[in-house]
Coordinates of C-alpha atoms and ligand atoms in Angstrom, one line a residue:
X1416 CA 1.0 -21.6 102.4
X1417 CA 4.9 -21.8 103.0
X1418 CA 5.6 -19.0 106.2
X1419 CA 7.2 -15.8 104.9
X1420 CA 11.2 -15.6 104.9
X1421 CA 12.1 -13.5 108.2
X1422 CA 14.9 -10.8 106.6
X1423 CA 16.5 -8.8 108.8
X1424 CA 18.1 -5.7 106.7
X1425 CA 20.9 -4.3 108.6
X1426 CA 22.0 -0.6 107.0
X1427 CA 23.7 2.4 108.3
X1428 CA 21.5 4.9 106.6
X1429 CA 17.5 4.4 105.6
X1430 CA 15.2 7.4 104.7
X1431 CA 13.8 9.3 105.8
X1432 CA 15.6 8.9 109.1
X1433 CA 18.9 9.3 107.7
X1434 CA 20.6 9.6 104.3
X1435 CA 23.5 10.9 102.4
X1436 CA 22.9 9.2 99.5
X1437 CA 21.9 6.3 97.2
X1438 CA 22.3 3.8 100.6
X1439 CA 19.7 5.6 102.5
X1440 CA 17.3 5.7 99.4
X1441 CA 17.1 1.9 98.9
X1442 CA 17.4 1.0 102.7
X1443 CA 14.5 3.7 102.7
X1444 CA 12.3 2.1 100.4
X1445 CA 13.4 -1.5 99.7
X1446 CA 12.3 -3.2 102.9
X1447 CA 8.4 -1.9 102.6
X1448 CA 8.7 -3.0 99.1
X1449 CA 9.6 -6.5 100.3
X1450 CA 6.5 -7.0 102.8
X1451 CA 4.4 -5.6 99.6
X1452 CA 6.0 -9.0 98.1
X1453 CA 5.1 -10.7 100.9
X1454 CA 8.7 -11.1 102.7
X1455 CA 8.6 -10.1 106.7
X1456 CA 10.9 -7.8 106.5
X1457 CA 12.5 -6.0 109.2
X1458 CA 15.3 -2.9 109.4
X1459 CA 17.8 -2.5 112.2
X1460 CA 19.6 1.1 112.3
X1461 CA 22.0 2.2 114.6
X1462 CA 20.0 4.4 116.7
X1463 CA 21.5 8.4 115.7
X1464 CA 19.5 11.3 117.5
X1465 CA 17.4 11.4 114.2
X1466 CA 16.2 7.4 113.7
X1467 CA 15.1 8.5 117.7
X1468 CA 13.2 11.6 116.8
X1469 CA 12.0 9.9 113.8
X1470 CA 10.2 6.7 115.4
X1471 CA 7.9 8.0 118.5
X1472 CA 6.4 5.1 119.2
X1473 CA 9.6 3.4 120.3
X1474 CA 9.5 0.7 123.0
X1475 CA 12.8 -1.4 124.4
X1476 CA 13.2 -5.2 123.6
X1477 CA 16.4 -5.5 124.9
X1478 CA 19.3 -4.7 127.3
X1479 CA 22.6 -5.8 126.2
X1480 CA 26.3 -6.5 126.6
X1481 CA 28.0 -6.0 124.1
X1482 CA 32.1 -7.2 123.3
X1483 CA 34.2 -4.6 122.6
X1484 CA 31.7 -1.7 124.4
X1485 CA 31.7 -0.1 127.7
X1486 CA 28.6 1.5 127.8
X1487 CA 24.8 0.0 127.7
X1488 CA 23.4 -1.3 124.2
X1489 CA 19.2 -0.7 124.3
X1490 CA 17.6 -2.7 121.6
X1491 CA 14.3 -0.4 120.9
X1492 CA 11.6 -1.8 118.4
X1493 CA 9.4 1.2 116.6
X1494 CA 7.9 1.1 113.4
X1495 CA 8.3 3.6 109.6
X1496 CA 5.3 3.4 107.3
X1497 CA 4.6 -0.7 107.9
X1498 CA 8.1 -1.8 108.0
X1499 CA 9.3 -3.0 111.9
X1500 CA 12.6 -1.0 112.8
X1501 CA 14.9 -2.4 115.8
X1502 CA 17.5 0.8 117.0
X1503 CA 20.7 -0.1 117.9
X1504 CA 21.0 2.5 120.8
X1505 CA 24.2 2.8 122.2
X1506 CA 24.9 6.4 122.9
X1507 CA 28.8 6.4 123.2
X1508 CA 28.5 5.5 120.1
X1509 CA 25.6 6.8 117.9
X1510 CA 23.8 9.7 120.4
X1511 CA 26.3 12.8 119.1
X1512 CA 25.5 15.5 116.7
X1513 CA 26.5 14.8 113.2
X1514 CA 26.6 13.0 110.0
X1515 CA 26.2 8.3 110.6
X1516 CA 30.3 8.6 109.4
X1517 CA 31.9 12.2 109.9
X1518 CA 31.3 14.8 111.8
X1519 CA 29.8 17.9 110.5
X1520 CA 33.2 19.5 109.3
X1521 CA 32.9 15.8 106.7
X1522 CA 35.9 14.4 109.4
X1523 CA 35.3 10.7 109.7
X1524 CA 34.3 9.5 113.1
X1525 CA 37.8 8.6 115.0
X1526 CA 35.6 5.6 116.4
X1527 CA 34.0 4.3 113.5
X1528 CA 35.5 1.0 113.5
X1529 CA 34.0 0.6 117.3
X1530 CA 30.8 1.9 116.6
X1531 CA 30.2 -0.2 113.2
X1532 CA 31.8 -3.6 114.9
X1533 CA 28.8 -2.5 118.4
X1534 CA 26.1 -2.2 115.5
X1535 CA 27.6 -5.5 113.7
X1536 CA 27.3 -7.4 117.4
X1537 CA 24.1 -6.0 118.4
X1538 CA 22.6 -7.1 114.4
X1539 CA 24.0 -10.7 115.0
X1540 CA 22.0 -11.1 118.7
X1541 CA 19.0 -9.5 117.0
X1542 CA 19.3 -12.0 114.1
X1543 CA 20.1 -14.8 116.3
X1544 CA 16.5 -13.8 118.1
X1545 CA 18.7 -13.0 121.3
X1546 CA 17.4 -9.9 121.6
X1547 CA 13.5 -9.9 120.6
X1548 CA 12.6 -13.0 121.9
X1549 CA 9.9 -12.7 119.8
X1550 CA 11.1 -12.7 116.1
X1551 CA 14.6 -13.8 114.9
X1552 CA 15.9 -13.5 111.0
X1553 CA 16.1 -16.7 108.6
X1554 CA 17.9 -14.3 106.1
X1555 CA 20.3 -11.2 107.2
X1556 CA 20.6 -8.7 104.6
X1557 CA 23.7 -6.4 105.4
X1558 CA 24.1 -3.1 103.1
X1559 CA 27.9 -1.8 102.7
X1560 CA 31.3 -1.8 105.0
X1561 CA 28.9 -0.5 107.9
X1562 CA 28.0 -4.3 108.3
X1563 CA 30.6 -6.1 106.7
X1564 CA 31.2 -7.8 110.4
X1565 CA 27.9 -9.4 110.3
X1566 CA 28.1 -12.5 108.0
X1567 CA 32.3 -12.8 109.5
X1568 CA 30.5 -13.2 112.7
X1569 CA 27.1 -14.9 111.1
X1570 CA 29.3 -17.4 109.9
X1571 CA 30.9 -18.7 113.2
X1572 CA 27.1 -19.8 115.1
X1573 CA 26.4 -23.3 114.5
X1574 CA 23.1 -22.6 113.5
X1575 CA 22.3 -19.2 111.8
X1576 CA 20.6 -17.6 109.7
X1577 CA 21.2 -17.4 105.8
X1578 CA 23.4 -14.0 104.8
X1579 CA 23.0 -11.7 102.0
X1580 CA 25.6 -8.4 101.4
X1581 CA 24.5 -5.6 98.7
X1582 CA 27.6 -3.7 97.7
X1583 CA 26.5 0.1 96.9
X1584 CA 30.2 1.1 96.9
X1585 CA 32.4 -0.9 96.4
X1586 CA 35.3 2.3 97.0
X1587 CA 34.5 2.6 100.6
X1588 CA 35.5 -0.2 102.1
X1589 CA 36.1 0.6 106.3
X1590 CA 39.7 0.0 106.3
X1591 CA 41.2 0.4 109.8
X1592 CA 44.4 -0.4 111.3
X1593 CA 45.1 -3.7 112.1
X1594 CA 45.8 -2.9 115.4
X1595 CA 41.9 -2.5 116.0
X1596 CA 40.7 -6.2 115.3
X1597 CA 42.3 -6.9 118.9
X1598 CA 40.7 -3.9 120.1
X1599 CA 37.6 -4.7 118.8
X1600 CA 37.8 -8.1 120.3
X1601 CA 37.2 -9.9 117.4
X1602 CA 38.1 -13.6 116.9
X1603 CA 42.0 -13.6 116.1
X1604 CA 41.1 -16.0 112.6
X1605 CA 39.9 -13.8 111.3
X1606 CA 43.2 -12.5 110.4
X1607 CA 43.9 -13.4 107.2
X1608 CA 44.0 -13.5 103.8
X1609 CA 40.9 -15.3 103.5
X1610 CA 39.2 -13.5 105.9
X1611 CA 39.6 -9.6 106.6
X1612 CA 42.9 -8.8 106.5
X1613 CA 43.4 -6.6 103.3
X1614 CA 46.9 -5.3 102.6
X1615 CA 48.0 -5.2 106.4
X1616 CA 44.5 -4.1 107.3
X1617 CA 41.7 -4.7 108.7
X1618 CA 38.6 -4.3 106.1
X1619 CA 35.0 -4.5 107.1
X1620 CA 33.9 -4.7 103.4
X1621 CA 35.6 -8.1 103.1
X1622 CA 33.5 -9.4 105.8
X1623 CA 30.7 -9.3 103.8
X1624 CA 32.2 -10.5 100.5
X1625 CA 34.1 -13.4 102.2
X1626 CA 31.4 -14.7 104.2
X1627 CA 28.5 -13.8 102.7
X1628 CA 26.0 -16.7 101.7
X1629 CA 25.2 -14.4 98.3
X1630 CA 26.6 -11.4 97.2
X1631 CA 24.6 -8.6 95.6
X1632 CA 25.5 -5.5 93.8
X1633 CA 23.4 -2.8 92.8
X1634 CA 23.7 -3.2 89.1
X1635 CA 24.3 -5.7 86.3
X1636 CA 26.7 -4.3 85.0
X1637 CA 28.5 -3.2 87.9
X1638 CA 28.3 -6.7 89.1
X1639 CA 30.7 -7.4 86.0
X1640 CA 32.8 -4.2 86.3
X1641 CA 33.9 -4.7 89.9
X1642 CA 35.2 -8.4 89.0
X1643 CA 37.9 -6.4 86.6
X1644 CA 40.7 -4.8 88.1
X1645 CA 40.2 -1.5 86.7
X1646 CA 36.6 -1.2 89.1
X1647 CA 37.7 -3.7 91.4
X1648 CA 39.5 -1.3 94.1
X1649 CA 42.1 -4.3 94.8
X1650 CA 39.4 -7.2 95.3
X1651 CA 37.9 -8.0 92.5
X1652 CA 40.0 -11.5 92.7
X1653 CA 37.6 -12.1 95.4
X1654 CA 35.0 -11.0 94.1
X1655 CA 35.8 -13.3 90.8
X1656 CA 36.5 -16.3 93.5
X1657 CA 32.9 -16.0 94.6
X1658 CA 31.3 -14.9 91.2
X1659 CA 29.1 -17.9 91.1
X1660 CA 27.7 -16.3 94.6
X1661 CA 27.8 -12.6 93.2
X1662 CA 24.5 -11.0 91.5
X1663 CA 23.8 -7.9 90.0
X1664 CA 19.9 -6.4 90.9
X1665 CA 19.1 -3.1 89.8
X1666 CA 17.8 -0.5 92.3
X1667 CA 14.4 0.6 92.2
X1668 CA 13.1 4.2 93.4
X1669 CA 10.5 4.9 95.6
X1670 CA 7.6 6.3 93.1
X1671 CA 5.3 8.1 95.8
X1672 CA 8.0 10.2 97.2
X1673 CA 9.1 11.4 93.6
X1674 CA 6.1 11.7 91.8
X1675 CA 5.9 15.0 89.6
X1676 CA 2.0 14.9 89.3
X1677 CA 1.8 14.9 93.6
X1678 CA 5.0 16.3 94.5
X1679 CA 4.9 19.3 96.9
X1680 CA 7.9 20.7 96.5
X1681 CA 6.9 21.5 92.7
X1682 CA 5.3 24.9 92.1
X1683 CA 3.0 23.2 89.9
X1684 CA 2.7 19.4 89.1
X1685 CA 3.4 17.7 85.5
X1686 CA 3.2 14.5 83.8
X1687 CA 4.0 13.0 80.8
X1688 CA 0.8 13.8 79.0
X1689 CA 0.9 17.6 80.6
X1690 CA 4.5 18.9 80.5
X1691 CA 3.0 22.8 80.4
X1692 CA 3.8 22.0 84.2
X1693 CA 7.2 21.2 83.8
X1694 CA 7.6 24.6 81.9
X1695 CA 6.4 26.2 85.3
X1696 CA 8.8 24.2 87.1
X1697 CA 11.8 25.5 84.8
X1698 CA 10.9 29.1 84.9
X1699 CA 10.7 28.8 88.9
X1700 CA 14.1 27.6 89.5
X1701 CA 15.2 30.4 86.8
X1702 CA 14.1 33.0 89.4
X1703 CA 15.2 31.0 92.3
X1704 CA 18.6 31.0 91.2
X1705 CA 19.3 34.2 89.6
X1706 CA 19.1 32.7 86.5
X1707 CA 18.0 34.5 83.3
X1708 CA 14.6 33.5 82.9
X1709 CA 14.7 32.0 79.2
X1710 CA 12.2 29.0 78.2
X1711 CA 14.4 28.8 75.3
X1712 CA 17.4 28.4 77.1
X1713 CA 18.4 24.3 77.6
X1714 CA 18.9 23.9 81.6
X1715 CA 21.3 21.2 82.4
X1716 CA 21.7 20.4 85.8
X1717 CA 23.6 17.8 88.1
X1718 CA 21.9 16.9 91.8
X1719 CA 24.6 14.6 94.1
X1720 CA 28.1 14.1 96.0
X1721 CA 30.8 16.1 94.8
X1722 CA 32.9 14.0 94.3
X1723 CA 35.6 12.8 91.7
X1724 CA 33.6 9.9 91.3
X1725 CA 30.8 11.8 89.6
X1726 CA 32.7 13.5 87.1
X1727 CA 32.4 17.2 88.6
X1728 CA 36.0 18.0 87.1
X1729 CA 34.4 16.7 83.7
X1730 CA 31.7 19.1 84.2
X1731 CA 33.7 22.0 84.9
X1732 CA 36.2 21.2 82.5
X1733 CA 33.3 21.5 79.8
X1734 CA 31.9 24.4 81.1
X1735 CA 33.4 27.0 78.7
X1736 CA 31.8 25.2 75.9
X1737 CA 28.9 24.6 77.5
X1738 CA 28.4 28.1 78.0
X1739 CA 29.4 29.5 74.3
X1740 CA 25.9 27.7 73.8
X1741 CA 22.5 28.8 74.6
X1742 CA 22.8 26.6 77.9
X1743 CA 22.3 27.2 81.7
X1744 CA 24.1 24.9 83.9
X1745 CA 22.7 24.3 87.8
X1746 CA 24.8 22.1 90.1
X1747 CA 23.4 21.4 93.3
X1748 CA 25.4 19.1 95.8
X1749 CA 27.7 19.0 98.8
X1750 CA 31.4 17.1 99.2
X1751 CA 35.1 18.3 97.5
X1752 CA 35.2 21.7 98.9
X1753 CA 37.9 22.7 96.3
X1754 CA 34.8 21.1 93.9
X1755 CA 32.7 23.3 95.5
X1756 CA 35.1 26.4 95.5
X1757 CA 35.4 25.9 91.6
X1758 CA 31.7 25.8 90.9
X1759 CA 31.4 29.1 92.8
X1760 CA 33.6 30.2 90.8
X1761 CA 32.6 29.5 87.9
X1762 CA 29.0 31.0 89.1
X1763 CA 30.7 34.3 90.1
X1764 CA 32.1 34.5 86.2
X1765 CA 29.0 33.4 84.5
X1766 CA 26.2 34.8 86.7
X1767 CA 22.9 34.2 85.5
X1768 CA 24.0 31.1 83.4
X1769 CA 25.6 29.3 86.3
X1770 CA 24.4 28.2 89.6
X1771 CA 26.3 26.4 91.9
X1772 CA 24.0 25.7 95.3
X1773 CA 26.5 24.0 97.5
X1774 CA 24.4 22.2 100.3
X1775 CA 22.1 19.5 100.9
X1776 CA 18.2 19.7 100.2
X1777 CA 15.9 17.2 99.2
X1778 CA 13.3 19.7 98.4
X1779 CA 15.8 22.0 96.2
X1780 CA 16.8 18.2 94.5
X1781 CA 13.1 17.7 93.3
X1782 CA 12.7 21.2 92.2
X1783 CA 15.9 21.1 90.2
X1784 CA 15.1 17.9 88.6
X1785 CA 11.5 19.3 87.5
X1786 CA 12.9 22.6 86.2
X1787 CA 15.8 20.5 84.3
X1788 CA 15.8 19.8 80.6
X1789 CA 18.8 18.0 80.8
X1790 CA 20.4 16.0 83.7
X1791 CA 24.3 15.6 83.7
X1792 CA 25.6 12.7 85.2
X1793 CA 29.1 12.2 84.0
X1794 CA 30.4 9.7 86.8
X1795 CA 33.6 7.8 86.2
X1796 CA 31.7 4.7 88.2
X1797 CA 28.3 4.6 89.1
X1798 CA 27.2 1.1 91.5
X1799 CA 23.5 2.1 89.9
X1800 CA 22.7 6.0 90.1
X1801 CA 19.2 6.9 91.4
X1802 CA 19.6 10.7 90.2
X1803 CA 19.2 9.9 86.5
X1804 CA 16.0 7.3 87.5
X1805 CA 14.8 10.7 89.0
X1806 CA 15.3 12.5 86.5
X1807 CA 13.9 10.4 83.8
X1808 CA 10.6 10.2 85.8
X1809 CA 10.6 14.4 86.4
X1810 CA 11.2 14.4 82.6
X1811 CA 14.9 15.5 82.9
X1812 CA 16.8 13.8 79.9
X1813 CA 19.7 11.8 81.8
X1814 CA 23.4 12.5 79.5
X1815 CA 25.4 10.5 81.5
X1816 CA 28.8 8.1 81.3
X1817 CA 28.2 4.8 80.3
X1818 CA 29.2 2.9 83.1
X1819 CA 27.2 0.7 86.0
X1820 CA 23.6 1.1 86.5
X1821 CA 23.7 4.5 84.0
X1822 CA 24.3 1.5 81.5
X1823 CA 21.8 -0.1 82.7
X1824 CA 19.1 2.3 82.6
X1825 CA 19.5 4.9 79.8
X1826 CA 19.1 3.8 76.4
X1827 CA 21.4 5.9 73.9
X1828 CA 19.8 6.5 70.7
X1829 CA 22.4 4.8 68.9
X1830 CA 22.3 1.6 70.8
X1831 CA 18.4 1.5 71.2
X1832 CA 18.3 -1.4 68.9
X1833 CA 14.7 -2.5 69.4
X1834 CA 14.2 -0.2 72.3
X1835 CA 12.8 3.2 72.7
X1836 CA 15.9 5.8 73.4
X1837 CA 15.8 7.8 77.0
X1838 CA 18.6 9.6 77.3
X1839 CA 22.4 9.8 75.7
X1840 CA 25.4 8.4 77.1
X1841 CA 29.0 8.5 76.4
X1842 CA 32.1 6.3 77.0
X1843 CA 35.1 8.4 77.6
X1844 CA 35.6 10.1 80.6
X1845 CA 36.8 13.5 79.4
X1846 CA 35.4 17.0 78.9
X1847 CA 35.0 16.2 75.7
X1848 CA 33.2 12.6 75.7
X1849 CA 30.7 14.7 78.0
X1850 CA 30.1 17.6 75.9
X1851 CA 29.7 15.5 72.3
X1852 CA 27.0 13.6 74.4
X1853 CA 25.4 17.1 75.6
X1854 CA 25.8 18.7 71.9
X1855 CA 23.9 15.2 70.5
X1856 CA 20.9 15.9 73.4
X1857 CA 20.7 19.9 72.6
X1858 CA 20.5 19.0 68.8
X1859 CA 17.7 16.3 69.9
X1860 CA 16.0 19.0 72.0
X1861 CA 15.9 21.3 68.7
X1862 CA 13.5 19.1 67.1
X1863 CA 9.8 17.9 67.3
X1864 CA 11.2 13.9 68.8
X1865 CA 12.3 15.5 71.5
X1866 CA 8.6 15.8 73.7
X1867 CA 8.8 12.1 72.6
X1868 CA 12.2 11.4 74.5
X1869 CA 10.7 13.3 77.4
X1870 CA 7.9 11.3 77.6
X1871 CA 8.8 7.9 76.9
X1872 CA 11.5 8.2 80.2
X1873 CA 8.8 9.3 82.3
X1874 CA 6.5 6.6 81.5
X1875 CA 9.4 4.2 82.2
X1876 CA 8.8 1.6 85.4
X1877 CA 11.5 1.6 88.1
X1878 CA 8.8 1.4 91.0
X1879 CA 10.7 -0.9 93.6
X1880 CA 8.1 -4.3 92.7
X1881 CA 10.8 -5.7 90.2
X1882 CA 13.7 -5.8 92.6
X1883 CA 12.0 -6.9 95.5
X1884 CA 10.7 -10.2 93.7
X1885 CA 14.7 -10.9 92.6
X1886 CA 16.0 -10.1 96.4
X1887 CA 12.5 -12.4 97.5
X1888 CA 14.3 -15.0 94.8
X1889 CA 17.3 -14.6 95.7
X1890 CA 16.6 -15.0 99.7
X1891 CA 15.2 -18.6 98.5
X1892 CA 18.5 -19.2 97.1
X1893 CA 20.2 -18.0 100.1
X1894 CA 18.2 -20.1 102.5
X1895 CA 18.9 -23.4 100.4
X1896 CA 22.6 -23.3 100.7
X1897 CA 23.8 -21.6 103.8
X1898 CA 26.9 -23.3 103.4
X1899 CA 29.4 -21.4 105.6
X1900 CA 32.6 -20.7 103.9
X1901 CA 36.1 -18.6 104.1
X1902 CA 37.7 -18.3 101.0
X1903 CA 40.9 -17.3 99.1
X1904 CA 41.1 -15.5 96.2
X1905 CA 42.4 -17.3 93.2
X1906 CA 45.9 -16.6 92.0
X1907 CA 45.5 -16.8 88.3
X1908 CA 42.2 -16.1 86.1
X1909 CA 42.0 -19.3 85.0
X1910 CA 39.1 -19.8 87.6
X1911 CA 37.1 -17.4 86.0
X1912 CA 34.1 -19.2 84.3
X1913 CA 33.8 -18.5 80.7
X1914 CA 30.3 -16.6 80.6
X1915 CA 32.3 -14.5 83.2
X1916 CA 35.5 -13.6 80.9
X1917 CA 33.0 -13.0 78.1
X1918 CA 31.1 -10.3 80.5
X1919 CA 34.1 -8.9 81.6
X1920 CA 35.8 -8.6 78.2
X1921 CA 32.6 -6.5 77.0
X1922 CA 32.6 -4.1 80.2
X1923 CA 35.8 -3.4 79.4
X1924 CA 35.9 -3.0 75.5
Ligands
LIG688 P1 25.3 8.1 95.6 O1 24.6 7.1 96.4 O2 26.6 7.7 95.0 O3 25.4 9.4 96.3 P2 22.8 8.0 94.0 O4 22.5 8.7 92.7 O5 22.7 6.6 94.1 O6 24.3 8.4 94.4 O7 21.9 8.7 95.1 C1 22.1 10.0 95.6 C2 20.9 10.4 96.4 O8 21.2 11.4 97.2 C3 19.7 10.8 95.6 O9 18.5 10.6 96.3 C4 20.0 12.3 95.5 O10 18.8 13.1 95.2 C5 20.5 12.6 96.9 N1 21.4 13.8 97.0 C6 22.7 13.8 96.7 N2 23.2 15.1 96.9 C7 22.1 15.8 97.4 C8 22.0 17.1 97.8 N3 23.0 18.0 97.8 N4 20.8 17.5 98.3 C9 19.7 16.7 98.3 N5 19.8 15.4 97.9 C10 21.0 14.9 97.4

């Protein structure tokens, strides 16, 4: 029996210790599914007040010095569920009240560059098995900007481990001034174009895409988007330099946490086969929310960031039409605050048709999901979306804008070909794409298909087993060629590989 790979997944974020989104699910959830696949998998956190609380049986493996930071750098080893987690702890720059980026006014960190390049350092000594003597990482898997540094510095050690970079976002990138790479003490070559210089600045996310041994993002189809320049946010020549290196694997979702038959945040649980629960569920959130309490009535609602990326302003541009229909809208999110402002607004003139529940609340994003008929997802880019795999399983038929992983996962009636339909999309970002969408799913929900619809998303499989065998692939891949490399990007497309142009000409028909 070949040993299992050692991956060491370096993240910001991982739930339930700390999430503000989509990151913190998968970095949640992806690392247990590995060791399920038989991977030793292994998650290193900086350690924030809550990754403390949340791990009591933590013990230190490590005191170190760090470059770059004055104060001490603990390396503590505690465990979530089966999964080992090693905690960065370095108070100056994780032990403060707070959100992992901003503070809780949503101001970003003034230090962030300092406290991501002290995680970055204390990730490579942990991989490098300079810090638990006991294990150290053949593969490092680094999630976002947050560790961009690690395969820039990865890729200086004579002998390292393989590197691996998932791109969630690729529209925040940790751009800093270029002042800090000397602050930072970080090796003066890696000034450049080829390595993280981006427009006369310094970029952490171009750490991970230049140096990287493989790069991932969460979608197929927003692997292809991002090496356009309309999704590219100013490197997708890079990212079309290193396509042969570049992946798209779809995110799974952690099917114990949302379960709608066991879920106790539900006043009553459903499934496919029994959606009388789900008809509980709606008539619950009715009262919750001041809503008229209608069965009749179709309930769309949108759970996440508000944020332009999601399409809010396409939302509330549709609203008026929205509402000269039967329908009740429920938005439930935190971000924009003149987003936010607008949606109470538009509460205030519509009450009992509209609710607008600015905040954050897993329990309130079940229970809106299960009440839902219809889930509104109308983002202009989406890396993969985990709100409409939620909904789909909680029986909430996903309208969303056919981009990234919402391509990738909801099948239009019109495009269903061979497959069975789950949802409706649309390709135009505008009020209007959005509501001709909406009108197509409120005509569906008029007739006797649509318990069909409802069902056949709920029975669909997004359980986390699928991707962890293509990340377990992908690690073998990793491992065979660890070839270190800087790269530039390519001055004219011509470089491009032809299955690539053909991809990219369809995402952008
Ligand atoms: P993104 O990562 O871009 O924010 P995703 O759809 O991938 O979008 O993931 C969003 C995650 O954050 C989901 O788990 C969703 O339920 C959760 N979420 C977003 N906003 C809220 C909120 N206000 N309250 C509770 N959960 C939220």
């Amino acid at each position: 029996m070949p040993t299992p790979p050692r991956v060491l997944f370096a993240a910001a974020e991982a739930q339930p210790l700390v999430k503000t989104g989509g990151l913190g699910d998968v970095c949640g959830s992806l690392p247990g599914a590995l060791r399920r696949a038989g991977v030793d998998a292994r998650l290193i956190l900086p350690a924030y007040p809550a990754a403390i609380a949340g791990l009591p049986d933590l013990r230190t493996v490590a005191a170190l010095r760090v470059a770059g930071h004055h104060g001490p750098v603990t390396i503590r080893l505690g465990r979530l569920g089966g999964v080992p987690v090693y905690l960065v702890d370095a108070p100056e720059a994780f032990d403060r009240p707070g959100g992992p980026y901003a503070d809780f006014s949503g101001r970003d960190w003034a230090d962030n560059a300092r406290r991501f390049a002290t995680f970055a350092r204390a990730v490579v000594r942990v991989a490098l098995g300079r810090a638990d003597v006991a294990w150290r990482a053949d593969v490092v898997h680094a999630h976002d900007w947050h560790t961009g540094l690690v395969p820039a510095l990865l890729a200086r050690e004579p002998r390292r481990p393989a590197t691996v970079f998932t791109i969630h976002n690729l529209a925040y990138q940790g751009l800093f001034e270029q002042g800090a790479l000397g602050e930072l003490g970080l090796p003066r070559d890696l000034w450049s174009l080829d390595g993280l210089e981006f427009h006369g600045r310094l970029s952490f996310m171009k750490g991970g895409l230049a140096f990287a041994d493989r790069v991932t993002a969460v979608s197929p189809t927003y692997a292809v988007e991002i090496c356009t320049p309309q999704a590219g946010c100013g490197l997708d020549g890079l990212l079309r330099h290193r396509r042969e290196r570049l992946a798209g694997i779809l995110n799974g979702i952690d099917v114990d946490a949302w379960d709608p038959a066991r879920d106790p945040a539900l006043v009553r649980p459903f499934d496919a086969r029994a959606l009388e629960g789900k008809a509980e569920n709606k008539r619950a959130l009715q009262r919750a929310l001041g809503l008229v309490e209608d069965a009749r009535a179709p309930l769309l609602a949108f759970v996440g960031r508000l944020v332009e990326q999601k399409g809010v302003d396409l939302l509330l541009g549709s609203l008026p039409a929205l509402l000269r229909s039967q329908a009740q809208v429920v938005v439930h999110g935190t971000g924009d605050a003149r987003l936010a402002d607008a949606l109470r607004a538009a509460q205030a003139a519509a009450p009992g048709r509209v609710a607008a529940v600015v905040g954050y609340s897993e329990d309130l994003a079940h229970q809106v999901l299960a009440g839902a008929d219809v889930c509104l997802m109308p983002s202009r880019f989406e890396p993969c979306g985990l709100v409409q795999l939620y909904a789909l399983r909680y029986g909430a038929v996903p309208v969303v804008r056919r981009t990234g992983g919402l391509a990738d996962t909801v099948v239009d009636p019109d495009d269903a070909g061979a497959r069975r339909a789950t949802g409706f999309s649309f390709r135009e970002a505008t009020p209007d794409g959005l509501l001709e969408a909406v009108s197509r799913a409120l005509r569906a929900r008029a007739t006797s298909g649509w318990t069909d619809l409802v069902a056949e998303g709920m029975r669909q499989d997004h359980s986390w087993a699928r991707s962890a065998r293509e990340y377990s692939r992908l690690y073998g891949l990793a491992l065979g060629r660890p070839a270190p490399r800087t790269v530039r990007a390519p001055r004219a497309p011509q470089a491009w590989s032809r299955s690539l142009r053909r991809q990219v000409a369809l995402a952008s028909a």
